[in-house]
mmCIF file of C-alpha atoms in Angstrom:
data_model
loop_
_atom_site.group_PDB
_atom_site.id
_atom_site.type_symbol
_atom_site.label_atom_id
_atom_site.label_comp_id
_atom_site.label_asym_id
_atom_site.label_seq_id
_atom_site.Cartn_x
_atom_site.Cartn_y
_atom_site.Cartn_z
ATOM 1 C CA UNK A 1 8.985 -18.454 12.508
ATOM 2 C CA UNK A 2 12.412 -17.154 11.448
ATOM 3 C CA UNK A 3 11.185 -13.570 11.262
ATOM 4 C CA UNK A 4 9.785 -13.721 14.783
ATOM 5 C CA UNK A 5 12.903 -15.475 16.023
ATOM 6 C CA UNK A 6 15.242 -12.807 14.684
ATOM 7 C CA UNK A 7 13.189 -9.855 15.867
ATOM 8 C CA UNK A 8 15.200 -7.860 18.409
ATOM 9 C CA UNK A 9 13.944 -6.528 21.689
ATOM 10 C CA UNK A 10 15.558 -3.095 21.862
ATOM 11 C CA UNK A 11 14.990 -2.591 25.563
ATOM 12 C CA UNK A 12 16.973 -5.753 26.337
ATOM 13 C CA UNK A 13 19.838 -4.518 24.155
ATOM 14 C CA UNK A 14 19.805 -1.126 25.879
ATOM 15 C CA UNK A 15 19.773 -2.724 29.312
ATOM 16 C CA UNK A 16 22.697 -4.986 28.360
ATOM 17 C CA UNK A 17 24.767 -1.883 27.683
ATOM 18 C CA UNK A 18 23.748 -0.455 31.056
ATOM 19 C CA UNK A 19 24.861 -3.715 32.667
ATOM 20 C CA UNK A 20 28.194 -3.534 30.840
ATOM 21 C CA UNK A 21 28.762 -0.121 32.424
ATOM 22 C CA UNK A 22 27.945 -1.630 35.827
ATOM 23 C CA UNK A 23 30.543 -4.356 35.254
ATOM 24 C CA UNK A 24 33.169 -1.738 34.420
ATOM 25 C CA UNK A 25 32.281 -0.035 37.711
ATOM 26 C CA UNK A 26 32.831 -3.291 39.630
ATOM 27 C CA UNK A 27 36.397 -3.423 38.341
ATOM 28 C CA UNK A 28 37.289 0.289 38.440
ATOM 29 C CA UNK A 29 35.733 1.075 41.872
ATOM 30 C CA UNK A 30 34.880 4.642 40.768
ATOM 31 C CA UNK A 31 33.602 5.820 44.164
ATOM 32 C CA UNK A 32 36.563 4.521 46.150
ATOM 33 C CA UNK A 33 38.150 7.962 46.024
ATOM 34 C CA UNK A 34 35.261 9.249 48.140
ATOM 35 C CA UNK A 35 35.612 6.463 50.689
ATOM 36 C CA UNK A 36 35.439 2.692 50.799
ATOM 37 C CA UNK A 37 31.925 2.734 52.263
ATOM 38 C CA UNK A 38 30.523 4.656 49.281
ATOM 39 C CA UNK A 39 32.148 2.283 46.829
ATOM 40 C CA UNK A 40 30.834 -0.728 48.730
ATOM 41 C CA UNK A 41 27.306 0.674 48.783
ATOM 42 C CA UNK A 42 27.386 1.160 45.018
ATOM 43 C CA UNK A 43 28.939 -2.258 44.389
ATOM 44 C CA UNK A 44 26.598 -4.172 46.687
ATOM 45 C CA UNK A 45 23.318 -2.438 45.840
ATOM 46 C CA UNK A 46 23.641 -1.449 42.170
ATOM 47 C CA UNK A 47 26.181 -3.416 40.167
ATOM 48 C CA UNK A 48 25.395 -7.018 41.161
ATOM 49 C CA UNK A 49 22.743 -7.454 38.465
ATOM 50 C CA UNK A 50 25.224 -6.844 35.617
ATOM 51 C CA UNK A 51 26.866 -10.228 34.954
ATOM 52 C CA UNK A 52 23.748 -12.283 35.878
ATOM 53 C CA UNK A 53 21.708 -10.287 33.362
ATOM 54 C CA UNK A 54 24.197 -11.180 30.613
ATOM 55 C CA UNK A 55 23.678 -14.859 31.442
ATOM 56 C CA UNK A 56 19.879 -14.547 31.561
ATOM 57 C CA UNK A 57 19.890 -12.854 28.154
ATOM 58 C CA UNK A 58 22.109 -15.575 26.681
ATOM 59 C CA UNK A 59 19.849 -18.304 28.078
ATOM 60 C CA UNK A 60 16.708 -16.649 26.770
ATOM 61 C CA UNK A 61 17.882 -16.083 23.195
ATOM 62 C CA UNK A 62 19.673 -19.435 22.958
ATOM 63 C CA UNK A 63 16.459 -21.163 24.098
ATOM 64 C CA UNK A 64 14.486 -19.344 21.387
ATOM 65 C CA UNK A 65 16.739 -21.029 18.834
ATOM 66 C CA UNK A 66 16.862 -24.370 20.641
ATOM 67 C CA UNK A 67 13.082 -24.678 20.957
ATOM 68 C CA UNK A 68 12.435 -23.493 17.400
ATOM 69 C CA UNK A 69 13.579 -26.860 16.071
ATOM 70 C CA UNK A 70 17.020 -25.667 15.073
ATOM 71 C CA UNK A 71 20.293 -27.195 16.298
ATOM 72 C CA UNK A 72 22.230 -24.121 17.421
ATOM 73 C CA UNK A 73 24.641 -25.766 19.866
ATOM 74 C CA UNK A 74 27.683 -26.383 17.653
ATOM 75 C CA UNK A 75 27.674 -22.972 15.966
ATOM 76 C CA UNK A 76 26.987 -21.189 19.261
ATOM 77 C CA UNK A 77 29.797 -22.883 21.188
ATOM 78 C CA UNK A 78 32.299 -22.567 18.333
ATOM 79 C CA UNK A 79 31.575 -18.839 18.190
ATOM 80 C CA UNK A 80 32.085 -18.535 21.953
ATOM 81 C CA UNK A 81 35.368 -20.439 21.712
ATOM 82 C CA UNK A 82 36.518 -18.200 18.875
ATOM 83 C CA UNK A 83 35.797 -15.086 20.926
ATOM 84 C CA UNK A 84 37.363 -16.638 24.038
ATOM 85 C CA UNK A 85 40.591 -17.640 22.294
ATOM 86 C CA UNK A 86 40.943 -14.231 20.669
ATOM 87 C CA UNK A 87 40.528 -12.209 23.863
ATOM 88 C CA UNK A 88 42.528 -14.707 25.946
ATOM 89 C CA UNK A 89 45.452 -14.392 23.559
ATOM 90 C CA UNK A 90 45.061 -10.612 23.519
ATOM 91 C CA UNK A 91 45.387 -10.462 27.310
ATOM 92 C CA UNK A 92 47.996 -13.234 27.484
ATOM 93 C CA UNK A 93 50.467 -11.014 25.619
ATOM 94 C CA UNK A 94 50.165 -8.286 28.258
ATOM 95 C CA UNK A 95 50.109 -10.789 31.132
ATOM 96 C CA UNK A 96 53.397 -12.382 30.069
ATOM 97 C CA UNK A 97 55.008 -9.002 29.484
ATOM 98 C CA UNK A 98 53.980 -7.645 32.890
ATOM 99 C CA UNK A 99 54.894 -10.786 34.819
ATOM 100 C CA UNK A 100 58.312 -11.062 33.190
ATOM 101 C CA UNK A 101 58.881 -7.427 34.116
ATOM 102 C CA UNK A 102 57.904 -8.306 37.690
ATOM 103 C CA UNK A 103 60.411 -11.204 37.526
ATOM 104 C CA UNK A 104 57.866 -13.983 37.966
ATOM 105 C CA UNK A 105 59.415 -17.367 37.112
ATOM 106 C CA UNK A 106 58.578 -18.415 33.524
ATOM 107 C CA UNK A 107 57.269 -21.792 34.746
ATOM 108 C CA UNK A 108 54.756 -20.086 37.022
ATOM 109 C CA UNK A 109 53.713 -17.758 34.204
ATOM 110 C CA UNK A 110 53.148 -20.734 31.904
ATOM 111 C CA UNK A 111 51.056 -22.569 34.535
ATOM 112 C CA UNK A 112 48.902 -19.490 35.126
ATOM 113 C CA UNK A 113 48.405 -18.997 31.383
ATOM 114 C CA UNK A 114 47.295 -22.626 30.949
ATOM 115 C CA UNK A 115 44.879 -22.330 33.898
ATOM 116 C CA UNK A 116 43.651 -19.072 32.419
ATOM 117 C CA UNK A 117 42.849 -20.640 29.057
ATOM 118 C CA UNK A 118 41.230 -23.701 30.631
ATOM 119 C CA UNK A 119 38.881 -22.133 33.182
ATOM 120 C CA UNK A 120 40.095 -19.086 35.131
ATOM 121 C CA UNK A 121 40.352 -16.627 32.274
ATOM 122 C CA UNK A 122 43.719 -15.145 31.286
ATOM 123 C CA UNK A 123 42.139 -11.865 32.283
ATOM 124 C CA UNK A 124 39.837 -12.560 35.211
ATOM 125 C CA UNK A 125 36.658 -11.237 33.584
ATOM 126 C CA UNK A 126 36.930 -13.825 30.790
ATOM 127 C CA UNK A 127 35.675 -16.600 33.114
ATOM 128 C CA UNK A 128 32.259 -15.566 31.800
ATOM 129 C CA UNK A 129 32.752 -17.477 28.529
ATOM 130 C CA UNK A 130 33.759 -20.916 29.939
ATOM 131 C CA UNK A 131 30.908 -20.579 32.422
ATOM 132 C CA UNK A 132 28.490 -19.785 29.596
ATOM 133 C CA UNK A 133 29.748 -22.738 27.535
ATOM 134 C CA UNK A 134 29.197 -25.107 30.472
ATOM 135 C CA UNK A 135 25.703 -23.698 31.057
ATOM 136 C CA UNK A 136 24.700 -23.911 27.386
ATOM 137 C CA UNK A 137 26.060 -27.457 27.186
ATOM 138 C CA UNK A 138 24.065 -28.576 30.243
ATOM 139 C CA UNK A 139 20.930 -26.810 28.984
ATOM 140 C CA UNK A 140 21.240 -28.514 25.582
ATOM 141 C CA UNK A 141 21.845 -31.936 27.155
ATOM 142 C CA UNK A 142 18.809 -31.699 29.438
ATOM 143 C CA UNK A 143 16.733 -30.511 26.489
ATOM 144 C CA UNK A 144 17.709 -33.552 24.428
ATOM 145 C CA UNK A 145 16.942 -35.843 27.381
ATOM 146 C CA UNK A 146 13.582 -34.096 27.883
ATOM 147 C CA UNK A 147 14.533 -33.312 31.480
ATOM 148 C CA UNK A 148 14.084 -29.539 31.443
ATOM 149 C CA UNK A 149 11.955 -29.476 34.611
ATOM 150 C CA UNK A 150 14.699 -31.316 36.478
ATOM 151 C CA UNK A 151 17.208 -28.737 35.239
ATOM 152 C CA UNK A 152 15.000 -25.898 36.489
ATOM 153 C CA UNK A 153 14.956 -27.437 39.970
ATOM 154 C CA UNK A 154 18.698 -28.169 39.859
ATOM 155 C CA UNK A 155 19.591 -24.607 38.844
ATOM 156 C CA UNK A 156 17.547 -23.112 41.696
ATOM 157 C CA UNK A 157 19.142 -25.579 44.132
ATOM 158 C CA UNK A 158 22.628 -24.604 42.937
ATOM 159 C CA UNK A 159 21.747 -20.934 43.323
ATOM 160 C CA UNK A 160 20.698 -21.634 46.922
ATOM 161 C CA UNK A 161 24.028 -23.404 47.504
ATOM 162 C CA UNK A 162 25.842 -20.287 46.254
ATOM 163 C CA UNK A 163 23.759 -18.033 48.535
ATOM 164 C CA UNK A 164 24.695 -20.239 51.497
ATOM 165 C CA UNK A 165 28.332 -19.915 50.498
ATOM 166 C CA UNK A 166 28.309 -16.118 50.314
ATOM 167 C CA UNK A 167 25.609 -14.004 51.962
ATOM 168 C CA UNK A 168 24.585 -16.815 54.339
ATOM 169 C CA UNK A 169 27.991 -18.426 54.873
ATOM 170 C CA UNK A 170 27.478 -18.942 58.622
ATOM 171 C CA UNK A 171 24.397 -21.039 57.857
ATOM 172 C CA UNK A 172 26.009 -22.906 54.962
ATOM 173 C CA UNK A 173 29.013 -23.916 57.007
ATOM 174 C CA UNK A 174 26.664 -25.673 59.410
ATOM 175 C CA UNK A 175 25.531 -28.096 56.681
ATOM 176 C CA UNK A 176 27.892 -31.132 56.668
ATOM 177 C CA UNK A 177 28.209 -31.634 52.907
ATOM 178 C CA UNK A 178 28.410 -27.945 52.041
ATOM 179 C CA UNK A 179 30.986 -27.003 54.671
ATOM 180 C CA UNK A 180 33.545 -29.149 52.842
ATOM 181 C CA UNK A 181 32.800 -27.336 49.595
ATOM 182 C CA UNK A 182 33.143 -23.920 51.245
ATOM 183 C CA UNK A 183 36.351 -24.857 53.107
ATOM 184 C CA UNK A 184 38.559 -24.553 50.015
ATOM 185 C CA UNK A 185 37.987 -21.004 48.793
ATOM 186 C CA UNK A 186 39.798 -21.452 45.467
ATOM 187 C CA UNK A 187 37.877 -24.629 44.655
ATOM 188 C CA UNK A 188 34.597 -23.015 45.654
ATOM 189 C CA UNK A 189 35.359 -19.999 43.442
ATOM 190 C CA UNK A 190 35.908 -22.290 40.450
ATOM 191 C CA UNK A 191 32.761 -24.267 41.345
ATOM 192 C CA UNK A 192 30.441 -21.288 41.634
ATOM 193 C CA UNK A 193 31.786 -19.670 38.464
ATOM 194 C CA UNK A 194 31.753 -22.781 36.288
ATOM 195 C CA UNK A 195 28.783 -24.711 37.698
ATOM 196 C CA UNK A 196 26.523 -22.215 39.469
ATOM 197 C CA UNK A 197 26.693 -18.654 38.201
ATOM 198 C CA UNK A 198 26.254 -19.388 34.521
ATOM 199 C CA UNK A 199 23.938 -22.380 34.849
ATOM 200 C CA UNK A 200 21.553 -20.748 37.340
ATOM 201 C CA UNK A 201 20.996 -17.617 35.298
ATOM 202 C CA UNK A 202 21.151 -19.186 31.833
ATOM 203 C CA UNK A 203 18.456 -21.581 33.035
ATOM 204 C CA UNK A 204 16.442 -18.633 34.323
ATOM 205 C CA UNK A 205 16.565 -17.214 30.792
ATOM 206 C CA UNK A 206 15.350 -20.553 29.468
ATOM 207 C CA UNK A 207 12.536 -20.643 32.042
ATOM 208 C CA UNK A 208 11.431 -17.190 30.929
ATOM 209 C CA UNK A 209 11.341 -18.332 27.303
ATOM 210 C CA UNK A 210 9.463 -21.541 28.091
ATOM 211 C CA UNK A 211 6.753 -19.868 30.165
ATOM 212 C CA UNK A 212 6.825 -16.463 28.463
ATOM 213 C CA UNK A 213 3.149 -16.448 27.476
ATOM 214 C CA UNK A 214 2.058 -17.189 31.027
ATOM 215 C CA UNK A 215 4.592 -14.885 32.657
ATOM 216 C CA UNK A 216 3.771 -11.846 30.491
ATOM 217 C CA UNK A 217 -0.039 -11.846 30.698
ATOM 218 C CA UNK A 218 -0.214 -8.685 32.814
ATOM 219 C CA UNK A 219 0.252 -5.125 31.573
ATOM 220 C CA UNK A 220 3.718 -3.598 31.415
ATOM 221 C CA UNK A 221 3.135 -1.299 34.397
ATOM 222 C CA UNK A 222 2.657 -4.349 36.621
ATOM 223 C CA UNK A 223 6.136 -5.679 35.811
ATOM 224 C CA UNK A 224 7.790 -2.301 36.222
ATOM 225 C CA UNK A 225 6.184 -1.771 39.639
ATOM 226 C CA UNK A 226 7.042 -5.295 40.741
ATOM 227 C CA UNK A 227 10.656 -4.883 39.582
ATOM 228 C CA UNK A 228 10.953 -1.712 41.663
ATOM 229 C CA UNK A 229 9.401 -3.464 44.676
ATOM 230 C CA UNK A 230 11.740 -6.438 44.314
ATOM 231 C CA UNK A 231 14.706 -4.099 44.058
ATOM 232 C CA UNK A 232 13.635 -2.741 47.440
ATOM 233 C CA UNK A 233 13.492 -6.300 48.791
ATOM 234 C CA UNK A 234 16.904 -6.967 47.248
ATOM 235 C CA UNK A 235 18.420 -3.977 49.073
ATOM 236 C CA UNK A 236 16.625 -4.829 52.317
ATOM 237 C CA UNK A 237 18.012 -8.356 52.234
ATOM 238 C CA UNK A 238 21.531 -7.066 51.653
ATOM 239 C CA UNK A 239 21.198 -4.627 54.562
ATOM 240 C CA UNK A 240 19.915 -7.438 56.804
ATOM 241 C CA UNK A 241 22.790 -9.713 55.776
ATOM 242 C CA UNK A 242 25.297 -6.953 56.557
ATOM 243 C CA UNK A 243 23.727 -6.172 59.929
ATOM 244 C CA UNK A 244 23.451 -9.811 60.985
ATOM 245 C CA UNK A 245 26.934 -10.598 59.619
ATOM 246 C CA UNK A 246 25.783 -13.934 58.203
ATOM 247 C CA UNK A 247 28.117 -13.910 55.218
ATOM 248 C CA UNK A 248 31.549 -13.065 53.878
ATOM 249 C CA UNK A 249 30.438 -11.530 50.588
ATOM 250 C CA UNK A 250 27.214 -10.039 49.221
ATOM 251 C CA UNK A 251 27.692 -11.502 45.738
ATOM 252 C CA UNK A 252 24.657 -13.812 45.962
ATOM 253 C CA UNK A 253 21.412 -13.285 47.821
ATOM 254 C CA UNK A 254 18.005 -14.901 47.380
ATOM 255 C CA UNK A 255 16.161 -11.802 46.137
ATOM 256 C CA UNK A 256 18.493 -11.515 43.129
ATOM 257 C CA UNK A 257 16.774 -14.373 41.268
ATOM 258 C CA UNK A 258 13.185 -12.999 41.262
ATOM 259 C CA UNK A 259 14.540 -9.481 40.734
ATOM 260 C CA UNK A 260 16.225 -10.492 37.481
ATOM 261 C CA UNK A 261 13.154 -12.448 36.449
ATOM 262 C CA UNK A 262 10.845 -9.450 36.673
ATOM 263 C CA UNK A 263 13.361 -6.974 35.250
ATOM 264 C CA UNK A 264 13.580 -9.207 32.186
ATOM 265 C CA UNK A 265 9.793 -9.530 31.987
ATOM 266 C CA UNK A 266 9.438 -5.743 32.227
ATOM 267 C CA UNK A 267 11.850 -5.388 29.310
ATOM 268 C CA UNK A 268 9.941 -7.980 27.285
ATOM 269 C CA UNK A 269 6.750 -5.997 27.822
ATOM 270 C CA UNK A 270 8.429 -2.762 26.674
ATOM 271 C CA UNK A 271 10.426 -3.653 23.520
ATOM 272 C CA UNK A 272 10.911 -0.007 22.358
ATOM 273 C CA UNK A 273 10.584 -0.769 18.617
ATOM 274 C CA UNK A 274 11.421 2.803 17.564
ATOM 275 C CA UNK A 275 14.936 2.622 19.009
ATOM 276 C CA UNK A 276 16.341 -0.047 16.689
ATOM 277 C CA UNK A 277 19.199 2.095 15.366
ATOM 278 C CA UNK A 278 20.330 3.157 18.848
ATOM 279 C CA UNK A 279 19.927 -0.368 20.199
ATOM 280 C CA UNK A 280 22.184 -1.757 17.473
ATOM 281 C CA UNK A 281 25.039 0.515 18.531
ATOM 282 C CA UNK A 282 24.530 -0.127 22.233
ATOM 283 C CA UNK A 283 24.164 -3.889 21.746
ATOM 284 C CA UNK A 284 27.554 -3.993 20.065
ATOM 285 C CA UNK A 285 29.060 -1.638 22.622
ATOM 286 C CA UNK A 286 27.896 -3.870 25.476
ATOM 287 C CA UNK A 287 29.980 -6.798 24.206
ATOM 288 C CA UNK A 288 32.989 -4.705 23.208
ATOM 289 C CA UNK A 289 32.989 -2.836 26.525
ATOM 290 C CA UNK A 290 32.846 -6.060 28.498
ATOM 291 C CA UNK A 291 35.793 -7.660 26.733
ATOM 292 C CA UNK A 292 38.139 -4.688 26.272
ATOM 293 C CA UNK A 293 37.592 -2.573 29.387
ATOM 294 C CA UNK A 294 40.458 -4.069 31.492
ATOM 295 C CA UNK A 295 42.898 -3.018 28.779
ATOM 296 C CA UNK A 296 41.781 0.614 28.901
ATOM 297 C CA UNK A 297 41.634 0.514 32.693
ATOM 298 C CA UNK A 298 45.319 -0.432 32.796
ATOM 299 C CA UNK A 299 46.127 2.210 30.185
ATOM 300 C CA UNK A 300 44.408 5.054 32.043
ATOM 301 C CA UNK A 301 45.676 3.946 35.460
ATOM 302 C CA UNK A 302 49.190 4.794 34.284
ATOM 303 C CA UNK A 303 48.244 8.448 33.769
ATOM 304 C CA UNK A 304 45.259 9.212 36.021
ATOM 305 C CA UNK A 305 44.720 8.687 39.744
ATOM 306 C CA UNK A 306 41.072 9.781 40.065
ATOM 307 C CA UNK A 307 39.084 6.564 39.740
ATOM 308 C CA UNK A 308 35.832 8.256 38.773
ATOM 309 C CA UNK A 309 37.650 9.956 35.893
ATOM 310 C CA UNK A 310 39.149 6.622 34.840
ATOM 311 C CA UNK A 311 35.684 5.063 34.892
ATOM 312 C CA UNK A 312 34.144 7.700 32.614
ATOM 313 C CA UNK A 313 37.115 7.618 30.239
ATOM 314 C CA UNK A 314 36.935 3.832 29.926
ATOM 315 C CA UNK A 315 33.191 3.951 29.236
ATOM 316 C CA UNK A 316 33.483 6.769 26.702
ATOM 317 C CA UNK A 317 36.469 5.228 24.912
ATOM 318 C CA UNK A 318 34.970 1.765 24.584
ATOM 319 C CA UNK A 319 31.634 3.109 23.369
ATOM 320 C CA UNK A 320 33.267 5.424 20.832
ATOM 321 C CA UNK A 321 35.466 2.656 19.397
ATOM 322 C CA UNK A 322 32.570 0.211 19.244
ATOM 323 C CA UNK A 323 30.367 2.798 17.525
ATOM 324 C CA UNK A 324 33.137 3.432 14.980
ATOM 325 C CA UNK A 325 33.437 -0.312 14.287
ATOM 326 C CA UNK A 326 29.667 -0.554 13.869
ATOM 327 C CA UNK A 327 29.693 2.427 11.507
ATOM 328 C CA UNK A 328 32.527 1.033 9.365
ATOM 329 C CA UNK A 329 30.775 -2.352 9.256
ATOM 330 C CA UNK A 330 33.817 -4.356 8.187
ATOM 331 C CA UNK A 331 33.296 -8.084 8.738
ATOM 332 C CA UNK A 332 36.733 -8.524 10.322
ATOM 333 C CA UNK A 333 36.350 -5.557 12.658
ATOM 334 C CA UNK A 334 32.795 -6.571 13.494
ATOM 335 C CA UNK A 335 34.250 -9.587 15.275
ATOM 336 C CA UNK A 336 35.375 -7.216 18.049
ATOM 337 C CA UNK A 337 31.743 -6.347 18.707
ATOM 338 C CA UNK A 338 30.701 -10.016 18.873
#
């Protein structure tokens, strides 16, 4: 059991690194220098799978431990908190320095730092960890109560609520209960990050684990072809939403959920066992790139104006440093690749 549990799927690790590069692109806007429309096309049609895939992966591998009879919750959450506190403090130093330089009142700085640690993320991308902790906590609770099927339904319902708040906002605002939720944009942002984004996709990962034998009965070509077809549906839906002007943001749309499902299944069916060495480096680089990339973005922005150049430099730098840490294999440095 333990040997099977610890066996890595190299294709998932490789795809996680690809998703990390997509997340860097969301923040750098590398094609903005060619025109806002090109950057928007890339952001809307390519990068949106990045963060959700991280959540799906976390849900899948956590569920493998949870359903194996182990009790992984405490160790898992403590590790997440350790990583969160480290990177939050890392970015808090630069936040305070920059805001004092900009003459922001110290009281306001302190309030923002506290909010950052609690739920917003001291650096905005760090919201991922509190969201993941909430999702893992809910998943574990429903597992202990033997209410997993209810959680599956709840997560899909919450995902629909998010879709109605973004891509289908004009429809969502017509629903009495939801229009109050959508009215306060800041509150809705906190709600969808803490209660929807992580929970919906972590639960999807758990669903995949639970029904893996049934979901992976077909040959690998079937899942690859279906993933490509669903990507076409995903793009078509986004184009329709843009044309019909039903939403304010293309962050969520209904085709994203089945698209991620079948991408993950395609990866499960193609584990690439011969690429273990490469996958180890890229697996570590995916985490390191996600956490450190805003620092290098700020560093390169001071010297370089071409955003595409900044993007490639950030990606190359983070990968090179992560690979060096992996090569050195020092237990203290390895924490940076966690």
